[in-house]
GROMACS .gro file of N, CA and C in nm:
model
  348
    1UNK      N    1   0.594  -1.087  -2.625
    1UNK     CA    2   0.672  -0.985  -2.563
    1UNK      C    3   0.824  -1.050  -2.593
    2UNK      N    4   0.887  -0.920  -2.645
    2UNK     CA    5   1.062  -0.969  -2.691
    2UNK      C    6   1.115  -0.962  -2.574
    3UNK      N    7   1.250  -1.001  -2.581
    3UNK     CA    8   1.345  -0.974  -2.446
    3UNK      C    9   1.354  -0.854  -2.434
    4UNK      N   10   1.377  -0.760  -2.488
    4UNK     CA   11   1.400  -0.603  -2.443
    4UNK      C   12   1.317  -0.584  -2.318
    5UNK      N   13   1.187  -0.611  -2.403
    5UNK     CA   14   1.064  -0.559  -2.279
    5UNK      C   15   1.052  -0.677  -2.162
    6UNK      N   16   1.084  -0.780  -2.198
    6UNK     CA   17   1.080  -0.921  -2.086
    6UNK      C   18   1.146  -0.837  -1.946
    7UNK      N   19   1.294  -0.785  -2.005
    7UNK     CA   20   1.425  -0.755  -1.918
    7UNK      C   21   1.359  -0.588  -1.855
    8UNK      N   22   1.299  -0.517  -1.915
    8UNK     CA   23   1.194  -0.402  -1.900
    8UNK      C   24   1.130  -0.410  -1.759
    9UNK      N   25   1.070  -0.517  -1.777
    9UNK     CA   26   0.960  -0.552  -1.697
    9UNK      C   27   1.018  -0.618  -1.594
   10UNK      N   28   1.066  -0.691  -1.588
   10UNK     CA   29   1.154  -0.762  -1.497
   10UNK      C   30   1.285  -0.641  -1.329
   11UNK      N   31   1.342  -0.557  -1.452
   11UNK     CA   32   1.374  -0.481  -1.409
   11UNK      C   33   1.292  -0.396  -1.327
   12UNK      N   34   1.213  -0.379  -1.382
   12UNK     CA   35   1.103  -0.241  -1.276
   12UNK      C   36   1.033  -0.306  -1.157
   13UNK      N   37   0.991  -0.445  -1.202
   13UNK     CA   38   0.956  -0.500  -1.065
   13UNK      C   39   1.054  -0.527  -0.950
   14UNK      N   40   1.132  -0.562  -0.961
   14UNK     CA   41   1.274  -0.537  -0.863
   14UNK      C   42   1.276  -0.413  -0.829
   15UNK      N   43   1.288  -0.291  -0.896
   15UNK     CA   44   1.264  -0.195  -0.829
   15UNK      C   45   1.177  -0.157  -0.754
   16UNK      N   46   1.055  -0.198  -0.774
   16UNK     CA   47   0.940  -0.160  -0.728
   16UNK      C   48   0.920  -0.227  -0.621
   17UNK      N   49   0.988  -0.345  -0.584
   17UNK     CA   50   0.935  -0.419  -0.477
   17UNK      C   51   0.977  -0.362  -0.321
   18UNK      N   52   1.106  -0.301  -0.310
   18UNK     CA   53   1.104  -0.202  -0.169
   18UNK      C   54   1.044  -0.107  -0.199
   19UNK      N   55   1.018  -0.013  -0.286
   19UNK     CA   56   0.916   0.065  -0.283
   19UNK      C   57   0.728  -0.004  -0.233
   20UNK      N   58   0.714  -0.112  -0.281
   20UNK     CA   59   0.569  -0.131  -0.245
   20UNK      C   60   0.579  -0.179  -0.108
   21UNK      N   61   0.704  -0.203  -0.044
   21UNK     CA   62   0.690  -0.262   0.060
   21UNK      C   63   0.680  -0.156   0.182
   22UNK      N   64   0.712  -0.061   0.143
   22UNK     CA   65   0.682   0.063   0.239
   22UNK      C   66   0.516   0.075   0.316
   23UNK      N   67   0.421   0.021   0.201
   23UNK     CA   68   0.291   0.011   0.208
   23UNK      C   69   0.307  -0.077   0.378
   24UNK      N   70   0.357  -0.167   0.401
   24UNK     CA   71   0.346  -0.274   0.532
   24UNK      C   72   0.353  -0.148   0.626
   25UNK      N   73   0.261  -0.187   0.731
   25UNK     CA   74   0.232  -0.098   0.844
   25UNK      C   75   0.394  -0.088   0.938
   26UNK      N   76   0.459  -0.243   0.948
   26UNK     CA   77   0.592  -0.242   1.021
   26UNK      C   78   0.729  -0.186   0.908
   27UNK      N   79   0.703  -0.097   0.788
   27UNK     CA   80   0.798  -0.091   0.727
   27UNK      C   81   0.869   0.026   0.800
   28UNK      N   82   0.944   0.005   0.721
   28UNK     CA   83   1.078   0.159   0.760
   28UNK      C   84   1.030   0.316   0.724
   29UNK      N   85   1.074   0.391   0.717
   29UNK     CA   86   1.022   0.527   0.746
   29UNK      C   87   1.065   0.549   0.587
   30UNK      N   88   1.162   0.535   0.487
   30UNK     CA   89   1.187   0.554   0.351
   30UNK      C   90   1.243   0.410   0.285
   31UNK      N   91   1.236   0.497   0.188
   31UNK     CA   92   1.363   0.356   0.091
   31UNK      C   93   1.404   0.466  -0.042
   32UNK      N   94   1.522   0.398  -0.065
   32UNK     CA   95   1.611   0.449  -0.188
   32UNK      C   96   1.642   0.331  -0.284
   33UNK      N   97   1.591   0.402  -0.414
   33UNK     CA   98   1.610   0.311  -0.495
   33UNK      C   99   1.695   0.333  -0.609
   34UNK      N  100   1.729   0.279  -0.721
   34UNK     CA  101   1.814   0.373  -0.837
   34UNK      C  102   1.736   0.365  -0.929
   35UNK      N  103   1.710   0.474  -1.035
   35UNK     CA  104   1.624   0.445  -1.137
   35UNK      C  105   1.729   0.520  -1.271
   36UNK      N  106   1.678   0.525  -1.409
   36UNK     CA  107   1.742   0.593  -1.510
   36UNK      C  108   1.627   0.647  -1.564
   37UNK      N  109   1.657   0.778  -1.618
   37UNK     CA  110   1.565   0.852  -1.686
   37UNK      C  111   1.640   0.903  -1.808
   38UNK      N  112   1.587   0.872  -1.933
   38UNK     CA  113   1.703   0.914  -2.034
   38UNK      C  114   1.815   0.869  -1.974
   39UNK      N  115   1.919   0.993  -2.004
   39UNK     CA  116   2.076   0.912  -1.976
   39UNK      C  117   2.108   0.964  -1.835
   40UNK      N  118   2.000   1.013  -1.740
   40UNK     CA  119   2.015   1.013  -1.626
   40UNK      C  120   2.017   0.915  -1.490
   41UNK      N  121   2.097   0.907  -1.408
   41UNK     CA  122   2.097   0.770  -1.303
   41UNK      C  123   2.059   0.873  -1.176
   42UNK      N  124   1.983   0.816  -1.159
   42UNK     CA  125   1.879   0.904  -1.008
   42UNK      C  126   1.889   0.765  -0.895
   43UNK      N  127   1.902   0.887  -0.786
   43UNK     CA  128   1.838   0.793  -0.676
   43UNK      C  129   1.714   0.850  -0.640
   44UNK      N  130   1.625   0.751  -0.660
   44UNK     CA  131   1.461   0.804  -0.568
   44UNK      C  132   1.461   0.743  -0.446
   45UNK      N  133   1.431   0.825  -0.383
   45UNK     CA  134   1.383   0.815  -0.231
   45UNK      C  135   1.224   0.829  -0.170
   46UNK      N  136   1.135   0.752  -0.167
   46UNK     CA  137   1.063   0.786  -0.121
   46UNK      C  138   1.012   0.776   0.058
   47UNK      N  139   0.971   0.864   0.111
   47UNK     CA  140   0.939   0.907   0.242
   47UNK      C  141   0.788   0.877   0.261
   48UNK      N  142   0.785   0.810   0.405
   48UNK     CA  143   0.669   0.746   0.449
   48UNK      C  144   0.638   0.866   0.555
   49UNK      N  145   0.526   0.902   0.578
   49UNK     CA  146   0.484   1.020   0.722
   49UNK      C  147   0.340   0.914   0.756
   50UNK      N  148   0.390   0.869   0.888
   50UNK     CA  149   0.294   0.808   0.946
   50UNK      C  150   0.220   0.891   1.053
   51UNK      N  151   0.057   0.885   1.025
   51UNK     CA  152  -0.020   1.007   1.065
   51UNK      C  153  -0.022   0.955   1.191
   52UNK      N  154  -0.064   1.096   1.314
   52UNK     CA  155  -0.082   1.073   1.439
   52UNK      C  156  -0.233   0.971   1.477
   53UNK      N  157  -0.309   1.011   1.365
   53UNK     CA  158  -0.456   0.952   1.375
   53UNK      C  159  -0.426   0.813   1.307
   54UNK      N  160  -0.413   0.705   1.367
   54UNK     CA  161  -0.398   0.553   1.355
   54UNK      C  162  -0.562   0.488   1.211
   55UNK      N  163  -0.597   0.622   1.238
   55UNK     CA  164  -0.725   0.562   1.161
   55UNK      C  165  -0.697   0.595   1.019
   56UNK      N  166  -0.623   0.697   0.997
   56UNK     CA  167  -0.539   0.762   0.852
   56UNK      C  168  -0.463   0.702   0.795
   57UNK      N  169  -0.468   0.693   0.669
   57UNK     CA  170  -0.328   0.631   0.579
   57UNK      C  171  -0.207   0.705   0.571
   58UNK      N  172  -0.074   0.666   0.596
   58UNK     CA  173   0.048   0.746   0.587
   58UNK      C  174   0.032   0.810   0.459
   59UNK      N  175   0.122   0.899   0.436
   59UNK     CA  176   0.118   0.988   0.330
   59UNK      C  177   0.274   0.951   0.284
   60UNK      N  178   0.264   1.007   0.147
   60UNK     CA  179   0.439   0.961   0.090
   60UNK      C  180   0.457   1.099   0.013
   61UNK      N  181   0.608   1.084   0.034
   61UNK     CA  182   0.693   1.185  -0.069
   61UNK      C  183   0.801   1.159  -0.129
   62UNK      N  184   0.882   1.237  -0.185
   62UNK     CA  185   0.968   1.188  -0.260
   62UNK      C  186   1.092   1.277  -0.277
   63UNK      N  187   1.212   1.225  -0.294
   63UNK     CA  188   1.372   1.275  -0.340
   63UNK      C  189   1.390   1.195  -0.473
   64UNK      N  190   1.462   1.271  -0.582
   64UNK     CA  191   1.524   1.220  -0.666
   64UNK      C  192   1.673   1.333  -0.664
   65UNK      N  193   1.744   1.253  -0.666
   65UNK     CA  194   1.896   1.334  -0.690
   65UNK      C  195   1.983   1.251  -0.804
   66UNK      N  196   2.019   1.321  -0.897
   66UNK     CA  197   2.128   1.260  -1.016
   66UNK      C  198   2.265   1.229  -0.975
   67UNK      N  199   2.300   1.111  -1.021
   67UNK     CA  200   2.424   1.016  -0.943
   67UNK      C  201   2.519   1.058  -1.082
   68UNK      N  202   2.655   1.060  -1.035
   68UNK     CA  203   2.779   1.040  -1.150
   68UNK      C  204   2.750   0.910  -1.194
   69UNK      N  205   2.804   0.833  -1.301
   69UNK     CA  206   2.866   0.750  -1.306
   69UNK      C  207   2.912   0.624  -1.240
   70UNK      N  208   2.985   0.660  -1.118
   70UNK     CA  209   3.019   0.619  -0.989
   70UNK      C  210   2.923   0.626  -0.867
   71UNK      N  211   2.865   0.683  -0.889
   71UNK     CA  212   2.709   0.659  -0.740
   71UNK      C  213   2.746   0.780  -0.716
   72UNK      N  214   2.831   0.879  -0.704
   72UNK     CA  215   2.836   0.977  -0.647
   72UNK      C  216   2.739   1.114  -0.663
   73UNK      N  217   2.687   1.168  -0.567
   73UNK     CA  218   2.617   1.324  -0.635
   73UNK      C  219   2.658   1.365  -0.712
   74UNK      N  220   2.566   1.367  -0.827
   74UNK     CA  221   2.637   1.507  -0.934
   74UNK      C  222   2.627   1.628  -0.903
   75UNK      N  223   2.734   1.739  -0.887
   75UNK     CA  224   2.735   1.834  -0.812
   75UNK      C  225   2.600   1.960  -0.842
   76UNK      N  226   2.567   1.940  -1.018
   76UNK     CA  227   2.481   2.055  -1.057
   76UNK      C  228   2.376   1.963  -1.130
   77UNK      N  229   2.354   1.846  -1.076
   77UNK     CA  230   2.267   1.759  -1.146
   77UNK      C  231   2.097   1.750  -1.066
   78UNK      N  232   2.021   1.692  -1.082
   78UNK     CA  233   1.901   1.721  -1.076
   78UNK      C  234   1.884   1.678  -0.917
   79UNK      N  235   1.777   1.767  -0.846
   79UNK     CA  236   1.756   1.782  -0.727
   79UNK      C  237   1.625   1.818  -0.653
   80UNK      N  238   1.566   1.697  -0.678
   80UNK     CA  239   1.388   1.717  -0.674
   80UNK      C  240   1.346   1.666  -0.582
   81UNK      N  241   1.225   1.766  -0.502
   81UNK     CA  242   1.183   1.723  -0.395
   81UNK      C  243   0.993   1.723  -0.407
   82UNK      N  244   0.946   1.649  -0.339
   82UNK     CA  245   0.817   1.663  -0.311
   82UNK      C  246   0.790   1.589  -0.153
   83UNK      N  247   0.703   1.715  -0.054
   83UNK     CA  248   0.679   1.633   0.081
   83UNK      C  249   0.557   1.569   0.061
   84UNK      N  250   0.555   1.493   0.154
   84UNK     CA  251   0.415   1.346   0.168
   84UNK      C  252   0.321   1.450   0.117
   85UNK      N  253   0.205   1.369   0.073
   85UNK     CA  254   0.108   1.448   0.044
   85UNK      C  255  -0.008   1.320   0.017
   86UNK      N  256  -0.136   1.354   0.046
   86UNK     CA  257  -0.250   1.268   0.041
   86UNK      C  258  -0.242   1.250  -0.163
   87UNK      N  259  -0.229   1.342  -0.237
   87UNK     CA  260  -0.207   1.293  -0.326
   87UNK      C  261  -0.126   1.166  -0.379
   88UNK      N  262  -0.010   1.147  -0.308
   88UNK     CA  263   0.034   0.998  -0.344
   88UNK      C  264  -0.016   0.918  -0.216
   89UNK      N  265  -0.108   0.815  -0.250
   89UNK     CA  266  -0.210   0.731  -0.168
   89UNK      C  267  -0.117   0.621  -0.127
   90UNK      N  268   0.002   0.586  -0.191
   90UNK     CA  269   0.051   0.465  -0.174
   90UNK      C  270   0.219   0.482  -0.201
   91UNK      N  271   0.311   0.398  -0.154
   91UNK     CA  272   0.437   0.435  -0.215
   91UNK      C  273   0.467   0.461  -0.365
   92UNK      N  274   0.386   0.367  -0.437
   92UNK     CA  275   0.455   0.313  -0.567
   92UNK      C  276   0.411   0.413  -0.654
   93UNK      N  277   0.249   0.499  -0.602
   93UNK     CA  278   0.223   0.635  -0.680
   93UNK      C  279   0.357   0.762  -0.658
   94UNK      N  280   0.397   0.750  -0.539
   94UNK     CA  281   0.511   0.841  -0.519
   94UNK      C  282   0.632   0.807  -0.576
   95UNK      N  283   0.667   0.681  -0.643
   95UNK     CA  284   0.764   0.643  -0.722
   95UNK      C  285   0.737   0.704  -0.832
   96UNK      N  286   0.616   0.670  -0.899
   96UNK     CA  287   0.569   0.737  -1.031
   96UNK      C  288   0.557   0.865  -1.043
   97UNK      N  289   0.525   0.905  -0.964
   97UNK     CA  290   0.549   1.127  -0.972
   97UNK      C  291   0.687   1.122  -0.942
   98UNK      N  292   0.748   1.049  -0.861
   98UNK     CA  293   0.902   1.150  -0.894
   98UNK      C  294   0.926   1.107  -1.030
   99UNK      N  295   0.931   0.999  -1.066
   99UNK     CA  296   0.979   0.973  -1.234
   99UNK      C  297   0.919   1.060  -1.319
  100UNK      N  298   0.798   1.098  -1.310
  100UNK     CA  299   0.739   1.173  -1.396
  100UNK      C  300   0.792   1.329  -1.400
  101UNK      N  301   0.822   1.373  -1.264
  101UNK     CA  302   0.881   1.516  -1.241
  101UNK      C  303   1.048   1.509  -1.289
  102UNK      N  304   1.071   1.373  -1.262
  102UNK     CA  305   1.218   1.390  -1.328
  102UNK      C  306   1.240   1.378  -1.472
  103UNK      N  307   1.144   1.329  -1.550
  103UNK     CA  308   1.131   1.290  -1.687
  103UNK      C  309   1.089   1.462  -1.738
  104UNK      N  310   0.976   1.526  -1.662
  104UNK     CA  311   0.962   1.636  -1.728
  104UNK      C  312   1.111   1.750  -1.691
  105UNK      N  313   1.166   1.770  -1.576
  105UNK     CA  314   1.291   1.825  -1.582
  105UNK      C  315   1.384   1.803  -1.643
  106UNK      N  316   1.417   1.675  -1.741
  106UNK     CA  317   1.529   1.645  -1.804
  106UNK      C  318   1.484   1.698  -1.904
  107UNK      N  319   1.381   1.674  -1.952
  107UNK     CA  320   1.301   1.728  -2.101
  107UNK      C  321   1.301   1.904  -2.109
  108UNK      N  322   1.299   1.940  -2.016
  108UNK     CA  323   1.303   2.086  -2.025
  108UNK      C  324   1.434   2.145  -2.031
  109UNK      N  325   1.532   2.064  -1.940
  109UNK     CA  326   1.684   2.093  -1.979
  109UNK      C  327   1.702   2.091  -2.112
  110UNK      N  328   1.666   1.953  -2.164
  110UNK     CA  329   1.711   1.946  -2.303
  110UNK      C  330   1.672   2.014  -2.393
  111UNK      N  331   1.522   2.090  -2.370
  111UNK     CA  332   1.469   2.160  -2.440
  111UNK      C  333   1.553   2.323  -2.470
  112UNK      N  334   1.615   2.362  -2.336
  112UNK     CA  335   1.702   2.486  -2.339
  112UNK      C  336   1.814   2.467  -2.420
  113UNK      N  337   1.862   2.355  -2.389
  113UNK     CA  338   2.003   2.315  -2.442
  113UNK      C  339   1.981   2.346  -2.594
  114UNK      N  340   1.873   2.300  -2.638
  114UNK     CA  341   1.848   2.288  -2.818
  114UNK      C  342   1.800   2.414  -2.857
  115UNK      N  343   1.761   2.520  -2.770
  115UNK     CA  344   1.739   2.663  -2.806
  115UNK      C  345   1.868   2.749  -2.775
  116UNK      N  346   1.964   2.727  -2.728
  116UNK     CA  347   2.032   2.822  -2.671
  116UNK      C  348   2.220   2.785  -2.785
   0.00000   0.00000   0.00000
């Protein structure tokens, strides 16, 4: 593994640390982390919905908001949402679902820009 790969792995692990922490029973209801998709800076928020029935597992949803270089919300940037669902069985699944949706949106926007 070269140095760039090692840095990418370490960065991903640090980003996922608070996301994975949502799986703990005493964890807060959500966490926001920064991510980069292509050249887009993103805030990715993972929400935890605790079921009323304690025998059931929590569900996780997500939000993605694009940011300016200074960290402010980008007015016409990506703004994606997914409500908590059984499809995202743990917080890390929700995080990767959010990144996949963001990547697809960025690819779609770039595809439309090339066609114009």
